[in-house]
Amino acid sequence: MGMNEQRERERVEEILQILRKQAPLTVKQEKFCNYACVQRFLKTKGENVRKAAKHLRACLSWRDSIGTEHLVADEFSSELAEGFAYVAGHDHESRPVMIFRIKQDYKKFHSQKLYIRLLVFTLEVAIGSMSKNVEQFVLLFDASFFRSGSAFLNLLLATLKILSEFYPGRLHKAFVIDPPSLFSYLWKGVRPFVDLSTATMVVSSLDFEDSLEDSFYPGAASLRFDPSSVPTKIGGSSRFSFTVSHFDSLKPWHLTLTDTSASSKVGPTLNPNSLMGPALVSPLNARSFSFASPATRTPRGSRTPSSFPSRTHNQRTPRPSFLQSPATFFKKDTHHLSNRTDKSRELFLPFLKFYRQPYDEMIYRSKMRPPLGGLISIVKRRHLTPSRRL
């Protein structure tokens, strides 16, 4: 293990020497090209020193063209106020979780360069909030504001390209939430050509409506139905009764045909010694005879419930032929697709709370390290004691 670490350090030093020979590195570039950064570029290029040095030099040139050292929050005042892109928090492994809620009309009034600057600013804020041993982050793309699948795909591909070329090894997972209907077909076609496609997953927020507890949403508990406040039976001798359903149901009342009182039996009863017991309530003997069909208008007691024609539920439904349903001929196996969907839901569940929590600009600004915070950064006022004031 020690030999591998020594070889790794030698390769990192060799890459830095190549960069210094090409052009001298500034103080900020030397700070950026630390051991962990050069190691990420080296792993991306398959331990090839020359390719990693070339890739890192291109990244340094790109950062100079963007002006990452001069990005401040004052440039994105409207974006920060609307919550278009921000760091929502950190997961259980201290990875920053970023949320992008870009609207479709954003690119009509803003250039592509401005969006890239906003993206880089958010990434730098997330990297600045990382702990010492954390190197990756999580991205949540809220695509519910887009109506065009192709427009969102262009935005997503531009984002993933920047991450793969200039932030290699940084992305842990990227989740696309509630995209337009056409996006899934477009993404299926371009996915094999995207570098970070394996780390990008598509999920739907409708699959997680009842997954969170009441602790995340204190107001949600007051909206639920309290079954203790309402009796479980309404009416004493009615043949139809309302009963309370399960507590976690959104419709607390449902209509049932079960007999609820011993005095409200409908139809004749059998022998008490019989194993059949009292007569059950069925759709034929429960309805009023004055509104019954002509086939059932017979004197009461002339026909027993056992004489009604019984329904057979074990009849097999004939399979449709090809002429009846041509789609059955082209039906594909969706087992693999369902497994992928279940895996995406399971991986997205720990980040659901970040997606649903409200955005607070003040909390987000407090996570910005100087000089990213700009002039409008949060100033923590010290509460001086009376002795200090004097």
XYZ file of C-alpha atoms in Angstrom:
390
model
C 0.000 0.000 0.000
C 2.886 2.351 0.751
C 4.372 1.720 -2.699
C 1.115 2.664 -4.385
C 0.869 5.910 -2.439
C 4.454 6.758 -3.301
C 3.829 6.145 -7.005
C 0.694 8.249 -6.798
C 2.598 11.148 -5.292
C 5.313 10.857 -7.902
C 2.721 11.080 -10.667
C 1.114 14.102 -9.057
C 4.485 15.850 -8.804
C 5.232 14.993 -12.410
C 1.954 16.594 -13.514
C 2.744 19.750 -11.557
C 6.206 19.925 -13.112
C 4.713 19.697 -16.591
C 2.317 22.528 -15.772
C 5.099 24.730 -14.411
C 7.202 24.155 -17.520
C 4.374 25.245 -19.781
C 3.604 28.405 -17.823
C 4.273 29.546 -14.268
C 1.359 28.998 -11.904
C -0.083 31.850 -9.915
C -0.694 31.689 -6.200
C -4.392 30.926 -6.672
C -3.623 28.286 -9.287
C -1.115 26.644 -6.955
C -3.812 26.596 -4.281
C -6.293 25.060 -6.704
C -3.856 22.371 -7.924
C -3.502 20.626 -4.587
C -2.864 16.906 -4.203
C -6.553 15.906 -4.111
C -7.394 17.973 -7.202
C -4.538 16.600 -9.314
C -5.387 13.082 -8.158
C -8.987 13.459 -9.391
C -7.788 14.555 -12.823
C -5.312 11.671 -12.877
C -7.988 9.087 -12.087
C -10.284 10.513 -14.732
C -7.617 10.029 -17.409
C -6.795 6.470 -16.389
C -3.505 7.251 -14.589
C -2.087 8.841 -17.729
C 0.207 11.672 -16.666
C 0.340 13.584 -19.950
C -3.411 13.457 -20.545
C -4.095 14.520 -16.973
C -1.664 17.464 -17.281
C -3.288 18.567 -20.534
C -6.763 18.303 -19.018
C -5.725 20.258 -15.934
C -4.117 23.013 -18.032
C -7.341 23.346 -20.037
C -9.292 23.591 -16.791
C -7.029 26.379 -15.491
C -7.446 28.326 -18.728
C -11.223 27.910 -18.564
C -11.345 29.123 -14.965
C -9.383 32.216 -15.956
C -11.780 32.928 -18.824
C -14.806 32.550 -16.557
C -13.216 34.571 -13.776
C -14.003 32.173 -10.947
C -11.856 34.179 -8.540
C -14.021 37.260 -9.096
C -17.482 35.703 -8.762
C -19.556 37.360 -6.037
C -23.148 37.109 -4.917
C -23.888 40.708 -5.962
C -23.865 39.603 -9.595
C -26.739 37.160 -8.991
C -29.034 39.175 -6.729
C -32.225 38.334 -8.618
C -31.284 34.647 -8.943
C -30.581 34.400 -5.219
C -33.838 36.144 -4.381
C -35.842 33.698 -6.523
C -33.880 30.625 -5.424
C -32.897 29.480 -8.904
C -29.751 27.699 -7.690
C -28.592 27.246 -4.091
C -27.041 24.877 -1.580
C -29.866 23.369 0.472
C -27.721 21.590 3.053
C -25.546 18.531 3.616
C -26.488 14.861 3.652
C -25.541 12.230 6.231
C -22.055 11.965 4.704
C -21.517 15.761 4.771
C -21.896 16.104 1.011
C -23.409 19.423 -0.144
C -26.828 19.122 -1.777
C -27.512 21.691 -4.488
C -30.936 22.408 -5.946
C -31.466 23.983 -9.367
C -34.905 25.426 -10.069
C -34.245 27.149 -13.368
C -37.385 28.204 -15.235
C -37.832 27.713 -18.950
C -38.126 31.460 -19.562
C -34.778 32.086 -17.876
C -32.748 31.493 -21.034
C -34.969 33.864 -23.026
C -33.801 36.833 -20.976
C -30.332 35.577 -19.991
C -27.436 34.339 -22.060
C -25.787 30.949 -21.840
C -22.672 32.557 -20.371
C -24.656 34.041 -17.504
C -26.136 30.649 -16.664
C -22.661 29.085 -16.695
C -21.447 31.784 -14.298
C -24.412 31.093 -12.013
C -23.651 27.369 -12.165
C -19.966 27.877 -11.379
C -20.815 30.261 -8.542
C -23.145 27.680 -6.966
C -20.536 24.942 -7.388
C -17.867 27.088 -5.749
C -20.177 27.827 -2.816
C -20.815 24.089 -2.402
C -17.108 23.251 -2.591
C -16.311 25.989 -0.105
C -18.813 24.511 2.371
C -17.295 21.006 2.197
C -15.580 19.393 5.151
C -11.954 18.338 5.032
C -12.457 14.750 3.849
C -15.427 15.409 1.522
C -14.854 15.742 -2.235
C -18.261 15.164 -3.864
C -21.652 16.857 -4.016
C -25.241 16.009 -5.017
C -27.341 17.860 -7.593
C -31.148 18.024 -7.686
C -32.636 19.395 -10.908
C -36.261 20.488 -10.486
C -37.570 20.212 -14.042
C -41.207 20.895 -13.194
C -40.871 24.491 -14.447
C -40.099 23.288 -17.980
C -42.745 22.538 -20.580
C -40.337 21.524 -23.333
C -38.326 18.344 -22.964
C -35.714 19.428 -25.506
C -35.145 22.778 -23.762
C -34.472 21.089 -20.447
C -32.273 18.481 -22.101
C -30.050 21.212 -23.529
C -29.736 22.763 -20.075
C -28.930 19.421 -18.473
C -26.340 18.448 -21.074
C -24.550 21.792 -20.711
C -24.422 21.318 -16.948
C -23.139 17.753 -17.104
C -20.503 18.727 -19.663
C -19.088 21.389 -17.359
C -19.052 18.958 -14.451
C -17.272 16.231 -16.399
C -14.651 18.481 -17.987
C -13.869 21.032 -15.269
C -15.063 19.319 -12.065
C -14.041 15.669 -12.578
C -14.775 13.274 -9.752
C -16.950 15.816 -7.944
C -20.444 14.590 -8.811
C -21.838 11.867 -6.578
C -25.436 11.725 -7.873
C -27.658 13.918 -10.015
C -31.445 13.569 -9.866
C -33.831 14.978 -12.468
C -37.180 15.541 -10.768
C -40.493 15.756 -12.658
C -39.160 16.350 -16.183
C -41.487 16.916 -19.176
C -43.053 13.840 -20.724
C -40.887 13.941 -23.832
C -37.636 14.183 -21.872
C -37.452 10.461 -21.040
C -37.399 9.531 -24.729
C -34.794 12.161 -25.587
C -32.640 11.211 -22.625
C -32.746 7.562 -23.633
C -31.287 8.468 -27.016
C -28.429 10.696 -25.817
C -27.613 8.867 -22.599
C -24.949 6.529 -24.090
C -22.956 9.579 -25.244
C -22.968 11.450 -21.888
C -20.038 10.891 -19.526
C -22.003 11.320 -16.288
C -25.088 9.413 -17.441
C -24.530 6.615 -14.907
C -24.704 9.127 -12.049
C -27.849 10.832 -13.400
C -31.277 9.457 -12.504
C -34.844 10.508 -13.284
C -37.426 10.416 -10.487
C -40.962 11.655 -9.890
C -41.978 13.537 -6.758
C -45.478 11.993 -6.894
C -43.985 8.663 -5.805
C -42.971 10.148 -2.453
C -46.173 11.857 -1.301
C -46.572 9.692 1.797
C -42.922 8.832 2.419
C -42.012 11.608 4.842
C -42.915 11.708 8.502
C -44.841 14.455 10.254
C -41.624 15.741 11.814
C -40.570 17.249 8.503
C -43.890 19.044 8.070
C -45.453 20.104 11.372
C -48.560 21.419 9.620
C -49.280 18.112 7.947
C -50.377 16.442 11.179
C -53.232 18.896 11.701
C -54.721 18.065 8.303
C -55.104 14.375 8.995
C -58.382 12.877 10.080
C -58.738 12.110 13.781
C -60.789 8.902 14.112
C -61.275 9.307 17.873
C -63.418 12.395 17.413
C -66.070 10.650 15.289
C -67.979 7.454 16.185
C -67.316 4.439 14.067
C -71.013 3.842 13.303
C -73.752 6.178 12.140
C -77.331 4.995 12.376
C -78.726 2.275 14.600
C -80.683 -0.055 12.339
C -79.619 0.945 8.872
C -78.659 -1.779 6.474
C -75.861 0.463 5.164
C -73.401 1.893 7.623
C -70.438 4.174 7.369
C -67.299 2.827 8.937
C -63.953 4.477 9.489
C -61.219 3.270 7.176
C -57.531 3.033 7.968
C -55.995 6.006 9.725
C -53.477 6.737 6.968
C -56.132 7.024 4.255
C -56.969 10.317 2.632
C -60.670 9.308 2.476
C -61.621 8.451 6.047
C -65.153 7.314 5.168
C -66.141 4.552 2.829
C -69.434 2.814 2.094
C -69.645 -0.809 3.128
C -72.307 -3.489 2.714
C -71.461 -5.369 5.887
C -74.281 -5.956 8.358
C -73.616 -3.995 11.544
C -76.566 -4.814 13.777
C -78.105 -8.103 14.781
C -81.638 -6.646 14.565
C -81.259 -5.428 10.994
C -81.019 -8.748 9.176
C -82.402 -8.734 5.670
C -83.997 -11.826 4.279
C -84.733 -15.089 6.038
C -82.279 -16.654 8.405
C -81.233 -20.246 8.383
C -81.287 -22.775 11.137
C -79.202 -21.666 14.115
C -77.647 -25.116 14.280
C -76.510 -24.814 10.683
C -72.920 -24.055 9.904
C -73.947 -21.242 7.583
C -75.171 -19.020 10.416
C -77.338 -15.960 9.709
C -77.953 -14.821 6.190
C -75.386 -12.505 4.704
C -76.232 -9.194 3.148
C -75.943 -9.393 -0.615
C -76.754 -6.895 -3.368
C -79.918 -8.878 -4.150
C -81.514 -9.151 -0.707
C -80.203 -5.852 0.634
C -82.021 -3.642 -1.825
C -85.641 -2.649 -1.475
C -88.071 -5.081 -3.148
C -90.206 -2.213 -4.408
C -87.337 -1.156 -6.651
C -86.119 -4.608 -7.490
C -85.927 -5.987 -10.990
C -88.874 -8.036 -12.334
C -86.899 -11.227 -11.915
C -86.601 -10.682 -8.187
C -90.155 -9.458 -7.496
C -91.314 -12.562 -5.737
C -93.023 -12.907 -2.383
C -90.688 -12.567 0.519
C -89.478 -15.913 1.781
C -90.272 -17.848 -1.403
C -86.628 -17.860 -2.456
C -83.728 -18.314 -0.169
C -80.369 -16.669 -0.675
C -78.948 -20.043 -1.541
C -81.259 -20.307 -4.562
C -79.860 -17.212 -6.246
C -77.590 -17.954 -9.138
C -74.044 -17.923 -7.837
C -71.312 -15.998 -9.558
C -68.200 -17.842 -10.566
C -65.067 -15.734 -10.096
C -62.657 -18.318 -11.392
C -63.519 -17.862 -15.052
C -60.430 -17.035 -17.073
C -60.561 -13.966 -19.232
C -59.683 -14.934 -22.800
C -56.432 -13.458 -24.033
C -56.942 -10.865 -26.751
C -55.907 -11.890 -30.180
C -53.520 -9.955 -32.329
C -56.379 -8.418 -34.297
C -58.053 -7.228 -31.109
C -54.919 -5.702 -29.556
C -51.929 -5.217 -31.846
C -49.961 -3.657 -28.992
C -49.642 -7.032 -27.277
C -47.496 -8.283 -30.111
C -45.001 -5.455 -29.561
C -45.055 -5.573 -25.764
C -41.583 -5.535 -24.205
C -40.308 -6.824 -20.927
C -40.342 -3.992 -18.396
C -38.702 -5.913 -15.556
C -35.346 -4.222 -16.070
C -36.998 -0.810 -16.296
C -38.914 -1.335 -13.057
C -35.729 -2.361 -11.252
C -34.004 0.796 -12.412
C -36.948 2.904 -11.285
C -37.025 1.279 -7.839
C -33.298 1.856 -7.457
C -33.669 5.519 -8.374
C -36.446 5.964 -5.808
C -34.388 4.300 -3.099
C -31.357 6.482 -3.808
C -33.410 9.674 -3.961
C -35.256 9.098 -0.686
C -32.475 10.520 1.593
C -32.492 13.762 -0.438
C -36.252 14.237 -0.492
C -36.221 16.444 2.591
C -33.838 18.892 0.898
C -36.099 19.074 -2.129
C -39.234 19.825 -0.088
C -37.856 22.218 2.481
C -38.515 25.909 1.759
C -35.761 28.110 0.408
C -34.223 30.715 2.704
C -31.919 33.248 1.096
C -30.424 34.341 4.396
C -29.404 30.814 5.327
C -27.884 30.251 1.899
C -25.907 33.500 2.049
C -24.514 32.514 5.426
C -22.832 29.510 3.778
C -20.840 31.674 1.372
C -17.218 32.180 2.211
C -15.527 35.427 1.259
C -15.174 36.740 -1.364
C -18.193 34.816 -2.734
C -20.593 36.541 -0.344
C -19.936 39.982 -1.783
C -20.973 43.215 -0.134
C -24.459 42.013 0.825
C -23.219 39.042 2.824
C -24.649 38.260 6.223
C -23.062 40.276 9.017
C -23.410 38.599 12.374
C -23.932 41.293 14.943
C -22.310 40.704 18.269
C -24.563 41.280 21.241
C -22.409 43.318 23.581
C -22.991 43.091 27.282
C -23.633 46.338 29.260
C -20.125 46.149 30.736
C -18.559 46.021 27.234
C -20.677 48.937 26.060
C -19.361 51.087 28.876
